[in-house]
PDB file of C-alpha atoms in Angstrom:
ATOM      1  CA  MET A   1      87.244  83.593  73.350  1.00  0.00           C
ATOM      2  CA  ALA A   2      88.718  80.112  73.673  1.00  0.00           C
ATOM      3  CA  ARG A   3      92.083  78.567  72.922  1.00  0.00           C
ATOM      4  CA  LEU A   4      92.350  75.838  70.334  1.00  0.00           C
ATOM      5  CA  PRO A   5      92.739  72.642  72.407  1.00  0.00           C
ATOM      6  CA  ASP A   6      95.851  70.486  72.316  1.00  0.00           C
ATOM      7  CA  GLU A   7      93.840  67.645  70.789  1.00  0.00           C
ATOM      8  CA  PHE A   8      93.165  69.814  67.741  1.00  0.00           C
ATOM      9  CA  LEU A   9      96.607  71.455  67.602  1.00  0.00           C
ATOM     10  CA  GLU A  10      98.431  68.115  67.672  1.00  0.00           C
ATOM     11  CA  TRP A  11      96.618  67.048  64.520  1.00  0.00           C
ATOM     12  CA  ASN A  12      96.329  70.389  62.746  1.00  0.00           C
ATOM     13  CA  TYR A  13      99.182  72.718  63.735  1.00  0.00           C
ATOM     14  CA  TYR A  14     101.946  70.279  64.614  1.00  0.00           C
ATOM     15  CA  GLY A  15     100.769  67.988  61.831  1.00  0.00           C
ATOM     16  CA  ARG A  16     101.409  70.820  59.387  1.00  0.00           C
ATOM     17  CA  ARG A  17     104.904  71.256  60.784  1.00  0.00           C
ATOM     18  CA  ARG A  18     105.606  67.575  60.184  1.00  0.00           C
ATOM     19  CA  LEU A  19     104.212  67.903  56.651  1.00  0.00           C
ATOM     20  CA  LEU A  20     106.468  70.871  55.866  1.00  0.00           C
ATOM     21  CA  GLU A  21     109.465  68.948  57.177  1.00  0.00           C
ATOM     22  CA  ARG A  22     108.583  66.110  54.801  1.00  0.00           C
ATOM     23  CA  LEU A  23     108.272  68.511  51.878  1.00  0.00           C
ATOM     24  CA  LEU A  24     111.644  70.034  52.676  1.00  0.00           C
ATOM     25  CA  SER A  25     113.326  66.637  52.829  1.00  0.00           C
ATOM     26  CA  GLY A  26     111.726  65.471  49.591  1.00  0.00           C
ATOM     27  CA  GLY A  27     109.622  62.938  51.449  1.00  0.00           C
ATOM     28  CA  ALA A  28     106.268  63.646  49.782  1.00  0.00           C
ATOM     29  CA  GLY A  29     104.328  60.410  49.526  1.00  0.00           C
ATOM     30  CA  ARG A  30     101.106  59.041  48.129  1.00  0.00           C
ATOM     31  CA  ASP A  31      99.187  60.326  51.155  1.00  0.00           C
ATOM     32  CA  MET A  32     100.111  63.973  50.502  1.00  0.00           C
ATOM     33  CA  ALA A  33      96.619  64.956  49.345  1.00  0.00           C
ATOM     34  CA  LEU A  34      95.135  63.711  52.624  1.00  0.00           C
ATOM     35  CA  GLU A  35      97.840  65.516  54.596  1.00  0.00           C
ATOM     36  CA  PHE A  36      96.843  68.841  53.039  1.00  0.00           C
ATOM     37  CA  THR A  37      93.270  68.552  54.381  1.00  0.00           C
ATOM     38  CA  ARG A  38      94.626  70.054  57.612  1.00  0.00           C
ATOM     39  CA  HIS A  39      94.793  73.303  55.648  1.00  0.00           C
ATOM     40  CA  THR A  40      91.436  73.226  53.841  1.00  0.00           C
ATOM     41  CA  PRO A  41      88.326  73.339  56.048  1.00  0.00           C
ATOM     42  CA  VAL A  42      84.861  74.350  54.885  1.00  0.00           C
ATOM     43  CA  LEU A  43      83.965  77.867  56.019  1.00  0.00           C
ATOM     44  CA  VAL A  44      80.242  77.922  56.854  1.00  0.00           C
ATOM     45  CA  THR A  45      78.336  81.220  56.896  1.00  0.00           C
ATOM     46  CA  ALA A  46      74.645  82.113  57.234  1.00  0.00           C
ATOM     47  CA  ALA A  47      72.563  85.292  57.283  1.00  0.00           C
ATOM     48  CA  GLU A  48      69.134  86.649  56.469  1.00  0.00           C
ATOM     49  CA  VAL A  49      68.825  87.761  52.845  1.00  0.00           C
ATOM     50  CA  ASP A  50      65.514  89.015  51.440  1.00  0.00           C
ATOM     51  CA  GLY A  51      63.551  87.570  54.342  1.00  0.00           C
ATOM     52  CA  ARG A  52      65.058  84.084  54.377  1.00  0.00           C
ATOM     53  CA  ILE A  53      68.124  82.490  55.939  1.00  0.00           C
ATOM     54  CA  GLU A  54      70.777  81.830  53.315  1.00  0.00           C
ATOM     55  CA  VAL A  55      73.489  79.301  54.217  1.00  0.00           C
ATOM     56  CA  ASN A  56      76.789  78.878  52.399  1.00  0.00           C
ATOM     57  CA  GLY A  57      79.863  76.691  52.724  1.00  0.00           C
ATOM     58  CA  LYS A  58      83.108  76.862  50.790  1.00  0.00           C
ATOM     59  CA  VAL A  59      86.495  75.225  51.071  1.00  0.00           C
ATOM     60  CA  VAL A  60      89.180  77.709  52.133  1.00  0.00           C
ATOM     61  CA  GLY A  61      92.841  77.711  52.994  1.00  0.00           C
ATOM     62  CA  CYS A  62      93.161  78.353  56.721  1.00  0.00           C
ATOM     63  CA  GLY A  63      96.250  79.307  58.715  1.00  0.00           C
ATOM     64  CA  TYR A  64      97.655  80.557  62.003  1.00  0.00           C
ATOM     65  CA  VAL A  65      98.386  84.056  63.256  1.00  0.00           C
ATOM     66  CA  ALA A  66     101.354  85.359  65.203  1.00  0.00           C
ATOM     67  CA  SER A  67     100.869  86.959  68.610  1.00  0.00           C
ATOM     68  CA  ARG A  68     100.989  90.748  68.787  1.00  0.00           C
ATOM     69  CA  ASP A  69     104.521  90.799  70.204  1.00  0.00           C
ATOM     70  CA  TYR A  70     105.927  88.918  67.195  1.00  0.00           C
ATOM     71  CA  ILE A  71     103.752  89.878  64.251  1.00  0.00           C
ATOM     72  CA  ARG A  72     105.811  92.845  63.029  1.00  0.00           C
ATOM     73  CA  GLU A  73     109.054  90.879  62.850  1.00  0.00           C
ATOM     74  CA  LYS A  74     107.342  88.061  60.963  1.00  0.00           C
ATOM     75  CA  ILE A  75     105.811  90.578  58.540  1.00  0.00           C
ATOM     76  CA  ARG A  76     109.297  91.895  57.819  1.00  0.00           C
ATOM     77  CA  VAL A  77     110.665  88.402  57.104  1.00  0.00           C
ATOM     78  CA  PHE A  78     107.852  87.399  54.756  1.00  0.00           C
ATOM     79  CA  ARG A  79     107.792  90.782  53.015  1.00  0.00           C
ATOM     80  CA  GLU A  80     111.482  90.353  52.161  1.00  0.00           C
ATOM     81  CA  HIS A  81     110.749  86.837  50.919  1.00  0.00           C
ATOM     82  CA  VAL A  82     108.063  88.057  48.492  1.00  0.00           C
ATOM     83  CA  GLU A  83     110.146  91.052  47.402  1.00  0.00           C
ATOM     84  CA  GLU A  84     113.068  88.752  46.559  1.00  0.00           C
ATOM     85  CA  SER A  85     110.853  86.774  44.197  1.00  0.00           C
ATOM     86  CA  ASP A  86     109.452  89.975  42.678  1.00  0.00           C
ATOM     87  CA  GLU A  87     113.006  91.128  41.999  1.00  0.00           C
ATOM     88  CA  ARG A  88     113.976  87.804  40.389  1.00  0.00           C
ATOM     89  CA  LEU A  89     110.956  88.053  38.088  1.00  0.00           C
ATOM     90  CA  SER A  90     111.754  91.661  37.130  1.00  0.00           C
ATOM     91  CA  GLU A  91     115.338  90.614  36.303  1.00  0.00           C
ATOM     92  CA  GLY A  92     114.076  88.180  33.676  1.00  0.00           C
ATOM     93  CA  ALA A  93     113.845  84.857  35.516  1.00  0.00           C
ATOM     94  CA  SER A  94     111.048  82.635  34.257  1.00  0.00           C
ATOM     95  CA  MET A  95     107.865  82.293  36.293  1.00  0.00           C
ATOM     96  CA  GLU A  96     108.553  78.559  36.633  1.00  0.00           C
ATOM     97  CA  GLU A  97     112.005  79.243  38.084  1.00  0.00           C
ATOM     98  CA  VAL A  98     110.719  81.966  40.421  1.00  0.00           C
ATOM     99  CA  GLU A  99     107.893  79.752  41.712  1.00  0.00           C
ATOM    100  CA  ARG A 100     110.263  76.833  42.366  1.00  0.00           C
ATOM    101  CA  GLU A 101     112.750  78.986  44.308  1.00  0.00           C
ATOM    102  CA  HIS A 102     109.948  80.800  46.114  1.00  0.00           C
ATOM    103  CA  LEU A 103     108.297  77.571  47.254  1.00  0.00           C
ATOM    104  CA  GLU A 104     111.492  76.045  48.638  1.00  0.00           C
ATOM    105  CA  ARG A 105     112.482  79.229  50.451  1.00  0.00           C
ATOM    106  CA  GLY A 106     108.898  79.708  51.652  1.00  0.00           C
ATOM    107  CA  VAL A 107     108.701  76.239  53.214  1.00  0.00           C
ATOM    108  CA  ARG A 108     111.880  76.960  55.171  1.00  0.00           C
ATOM    109  CA  LEU A 109     110.506  80.299  56.383  1.00  0.00           C
ATOM    110  CA  LEU A 110     107.178  78.773  57.407  1.00  0.00           C
ATOM    111  CA  LEU A 111     109.083  76.265  59.552  1.00  0.00           C
ATOM    112  CA  GLU A 112     111.231  79.019  61.044  1.00  0.00           C
ATOM    113  CA  HIS A 113     108.516  81.578  61.716  1.00  0.00           C
ATOM    114  CA  VAL A 114     104.994  80.065  61.684  1.00  0.00           C
ATOM    115  CA  TYR A 115     104.943  76.289  62.275  1.00  0.00           C
ATOM    116  CA  LEU A 116     107.268  76.152  65.236  1.00  0.00           C
ATOM    117  CA  GLU A 117     108.477  73.719  67.847  1.00  0.00           C
ATOM    118  CA  ARG A 118     106.254  73.627  70.909  1.00  0.00           C
ATOM    119  CA  GLU A 119     108.077  75.999  73.237  1.00  0.00           C
ATOM    120  CA  ARG A 120     108.352  78.734  70.616  1.00  0.00           C
ATOM    121  CA  ALA A 121     104.839  78.113  69.296  1.00  0.00           C
ATOM    122  CA  GLU A 122     103.247  78.699  72.703  1.00  0.00           C
ATOM    123  CA  LYS A 123     105.070  82.016  72.961  1.00  0.00           C
ATOM    124  CA  GLU A 124     104.955  83.354  69.408  1.00  0.00           C
ATOM    125  CA  MET A 125     101.596  82.178  68.019  1.00  0.00           C
ATOM    126  CA  ASP A 126      98.032  83.179  68.939  1.00  0.00           C
ATOM    127  CA  PHE A 127      96.042  79.965  69.274  1.00  0.00           C
ATOM    128  CA  GLU A 128      92.778  81.835  69.870  1.00  0.00           C
ATOM    129  CA  VAL A 129      92.328  82.744  66.190  1.00  0.00           C
ATOM    130  CA  LEU A 130      92.521  81.173  62.734  1.00  0.00           C
ATOM    131  CA  ALA A 131      92.798  83.122  59.496  1.00  0.00           C
ATOM    132  CA  THR A 132      91.848  82.877  55.834  1.00  0.00           C
ATOM    133  CA  VAL A 133      92.154  85.093  52.752  1.00  0.00           C
ATOM    134  CA  GLU A 134      89.050  85.958  50.714  1.00  0.00           C
ATOM    135  CA  LEU A 135      90.181  85.147  47.171  1.00  0.00           C
ATOM    136  CA  ALA A 136      86.802  84.909  45.420  1.00  0.00           C
ATOM    137  CA  LYS A 137      85.717  88.540  45.892  1.00  0.00           C
ATOM    138  CA  ARG A 138      87.995  89.777  43.109  1.00  0.00           C
ATOM    139  CA  VAL A 139      86.791  87.161  40.599  1.00  0.00           C
ATOM    140  CA  PRO A 140      84.214  88.786  38.254  1.00  0.00           C
ATOM    141  CA  TRP A 141      81.954  85.723  37.991  1.00  0.00           C
ATOM    142  CA  SER A 142      82.055  84.789  41.694  1.00  0.00           C
ATOM    143  CA  SER A 143      78.785  84.645  43.627  1.00  0.00           C
ATOM    144  CA  ARG A 144      80.597  86.345  46.544  1.00  0.00           C
ATOM    145  CA  HIS A 145      78.296  84.442  48.905  1.00  0.00           C
ATOM    146  CA  THR A 146      80.806  84.320  51.759  1.00  0.00           C
ATOM    147  CA  TRP A 147      81.726  88.000  51.424  1.00  0.00           C
ATOM    148  CA  THR A 148      78.053  89.018  51.420  1.00  0.00           C
ATOM    149  CA  LEU A 149      76.922  86.800  54.290  1.00  0.00           C
ATOM    150  CA  ILE A 150      79.842  87.415  56.620  1.00  0.00           C
ATOM    151  CA  GLN A 151      79.188  91.163  56.553  1.00  0.00           C
ATOM    152  CA  ARG A 152      75.577  90.568  57.635  1.00  0.00           C
ATOM    153  CA  ASN A 153      76.385  87.940  60.263  1.00  0.00           C
ATOM    154  CA  PRO A 154      79.941  87.330  61.547  1.00  0.00           C
ATOM    155  CA  ARG A 155      79.062  83.995  63.219  1.00  0.00           C
ATOM    156  CA  VAL A 156      80.913  81.229  61.368  1.00  0.00           C
ATOM    157  CA  SER A 157      82.063  77.623  61.599  1.00  0.00           C
ATOM    158  CA  LEU A 158      85.181  75.984  60.195  1.00  0.00           C
ATOM    159  CA  VAL A 159      84.629  72.281  59.511  1.00  0.00           C
ATOM    160  CA  PHE A 160      87.783  70.200  59.071  1.00  0.00           C
ATOM    161  CA  PHE A 161      87.639  66.684  57.616  1.00  0.00           C
ATOM    162  CA  GLN A 162      90.421  64.214  56.943  1.00  0.00           C
ATOM    163  CA  PRO A 163      89.172  60.936  55.450  1.00  0.00           C
ATOM    164  CA  PRO A 164      88.190  58.423  56.432  1.00  0.00           C
ATOM    165  CA  SER A 165      86.787  59.607  59.765  1.00  0.00           C
ATOM    166  CA  LEU A 166      88.628  62.489  61.465  1.00  0.00           C
ATOM    167  CA  SER A 167      86.720  65.774  61.782  1.00  0.00           C
ATOM    168  CA  PHE A 168      86.776  68.919  63.929  1.00  0.00           C
ATOM    169  CA  GLU A 169      84.498  71.950  63.991  1.00  0.00           C
ATOM    170  CA  VAL A 170      85.666  75.379  65.162  1.00  0.00           C
ATOM    171  CA  LYS A 171      82.879  77.859  65.959  1.00  0.00           C
ATOM    172  CA  GLY A 172      83.392  81.570  66.474  1.00  0.00           C
ATOM    173  CA  TYR A 173      82.989  84.985  64.927  1.00  0.00           C
ATOM    174  CA  ALA A 174      84.857  86.541  62.035  1.00  0.00           C
ATOM    175  CA  SER A 175      86.420  89.974  61.895  1.00  0.00           C
ATOM    176  CA  ILE A 176      87.227  91.489  58.483  1.00  0.00           C
ATOM    177  CA  HIS A 177      90.656  93.038  57.906  1.00  0.00           C
ATOM    178  CA  LEU A 178      91.440  95.160  54.858  1.00  0.00           C
ATOM    179  CA  ASP A 179      94.455  97.343  55.642  1.00  0.00           C
ATOM    180  CA  ASP A 180      96.179  96.567  58.932  1.00  0.00           C
ATOM    181  CA  GLU A 181      98.924  94.362  60.353  1.00  0.00           C
ATOM    182  CA  TYR A 182      96.725  91.296  60.393  1.00  0.00           C
ATOM    183  CA  HIS A 183      95.840  91.765  56.733  1.00  0.00           C
ATOM    184  CA  GLU A 184      99.478  92.163  55.740  1.00  0.00           C
ATOM    185  CA  TYR A 185     100.642  89.232  57.857  1.00  0.00           C
ATOM    186  CA  VAL A 186      97.989  86.777  56.624  1.00  0.00           C
ATOM    187  CA  THR A 187      98.355  87.660  52.939  1.00  0.00           C
ATOM    188  CA  LEU A 188     102.149  87.491  53.170  1.00  0.00           C
ATOM    189  CA  VAL A 189     102.030  84.052  54.810  1.00  0.00           C
ATOM    190  CA  HIS A 190      99.631  82.921  52.093  1.00  0.00           C
ATOM    191  CA  ASP A 191     102.019  84.245  49.443  1.00  0.00           C
ATOM    192  CA  ALA A 192     104.986  82.614  51.161  1.00  0.00           C
ATOM    193  CA  PHE A 193     103.881  79.237  49.813  1.00  0.00           C
ATOM    194  CA  HIS A 194     101.929  80.268  46.703  1.00  0.00           C
ATOM    195  CA  TYR A 195     103.812  82.994  44.810  1.00  0.00           C
ATOM    196  CA  THR A 196     101.313  85.644  43.735  1.00  0.00           C
ATOM    197  CA  PRO A 197     102.477  88.217  41.148  1.00  0.00           C
ATOM    198  CA  PRO A 198     102.067  91.880  42.192  1.00  0.00           C
ATOM    199  CA  GLU A 199      99.159  92.521  39.817  1.00  0.00           C
ATOM    200  CA  ARG A 200      97.076  89.811  41.524  1.00  0.00           C
ATOM    201  CA  ARG A 201      97.530  90.947  45.131  1.00  0.00           C
ATOM    202  CA  GLY A 202      94.740  93.522  45.277  1.00  0.00           C
ATOM    203  CA  ASP A 203      91.262  93.196  46.780  1.00  0.00           C
ATOM    204  CA  ARG A 204      91.990  90.278  49.107  1.00  0.00           C
ATOM    205  CA  PRO A 205      90.188  90.805  52.435  1.00  0.00           C
ATOM    206  CA  VAL A 206      91.290  88.702  55.386  1.00  0.00           C
ATOM    207  CA  TYR A 207      88.968  86.996  57.858  1.00  0.00           C
ATOM    208  CA  LEU A 208      90.156  86.272  61.384  1.00  0.00           C
ATOM    209  CA  VAL A 209      88.021  83.597  63.028  1.00  0.00           C
ATOM    210  CA  HIS A 210      88.009  84.211  66.780  1.00  0.00           C
ATOM    211  CA  VAL A 211      87.600  80.824  68.451  1.00  0.00           C
ATOM    212  CA  GLU A 212      84.700  80.328  70.870  1.00  0.00           C
ATOM    213  CA  GLU A 213      83.957  76.577  70.757  1.00  0.00           C
ATOM    214  CA  VAL A 214      85.672  73.491  69.311  1.00  0.00           C
ATOM    215  CA  TYR A 215      84.053  70.096  68.727  1.00  0.00           C
ATOM    216  CA  ASP A 216      85.403  66.677  67.835  1.00  0.00           C
ATOM    217  CA  ASN A 217      83.018  65.507  65.105  1.00  0.00           C
ATOM    218  CA  SER A 218      85.036  62.415  64.186  1.00  0.00           C
ATOM    219  CA  ALA A 219      83.299  59.103  63.569  1.00  0.00           C
ATOM    220  CA  SER A 220      84.878  57.583  66.671  1.00  0.00           C
ATOM    221  CA  PRO A 221      83.857  56.664  70.237  1.00  0.00           C
ATOM    222  CA  ARG A 222      85.178  60.042  71.456  1.00  0.00           C
ATOM    223  CA  GLY A 223      83.732  62.061  68.579  1.00  0.00           C
ATOM    224  CA  PHE A 224      80.239  62.674  67.169  1.00  0.00           C
ATOM    225  CA  GLY A 225      80.028  66.248  68.428  1.00  0.00           C
ATOM    226  CA  ARG A 226      81.967  66.062  71.710  1.00  0.00           C
ATOM    227  CA  ARG A 227      82.892  69.574  72.814  1.00  0.00           C
ATOM    228  CA  ILE A 228      86.618  69.879  73.520  1.00  0.00           C
ATOM    229  CA  ALA A 229      86.912  73.659  74.064  1.00  0.00           C
TER     230      ALA A 229
END
């Protein structure tokens, strides 16, 4: 296992904190779409299927995981956050109203419990893993390529790209989580930003990508595949 290097974290993790601070202050600008690319790498998988190597890539939402000493407390906080929105909906509030309140409260909680200032981040977050929720498996018409391939071969890459030239690749292996603390934590953090009604929360496996190598693939003098971890 390897730790995500500071060069990557400065752009990706602390960049997300700065983005959330902007959202909270109402400072969203014209560059917001580019800012969100920190969250949306391509997950690349490959495995042998029917005698040939099948390769797949899909854009996913990717986030960070709390360290073991802090994960239970963060689960409690985000569970209460989701339950509060569920209660508002059951009391007759409109979905539009619930989603607006949920998003604003969720951004504050993400800043307080996930995207932290440096001293707390080093203590409370596990920078040896990244996480994503498998959302396509439950969709009837989905090819389920990622779900199929990752069970045959857990070796994966996450390819990040922010136009015009910044790119990182994180290589490692994926573990699948269906009903444990990691599953609950990752799905709750996902739902902290995007309110998901109770009836749509089933059949959402979680992948933890355990970091082994990181490369700077940017089109720059220090990029083009330079290994940084």
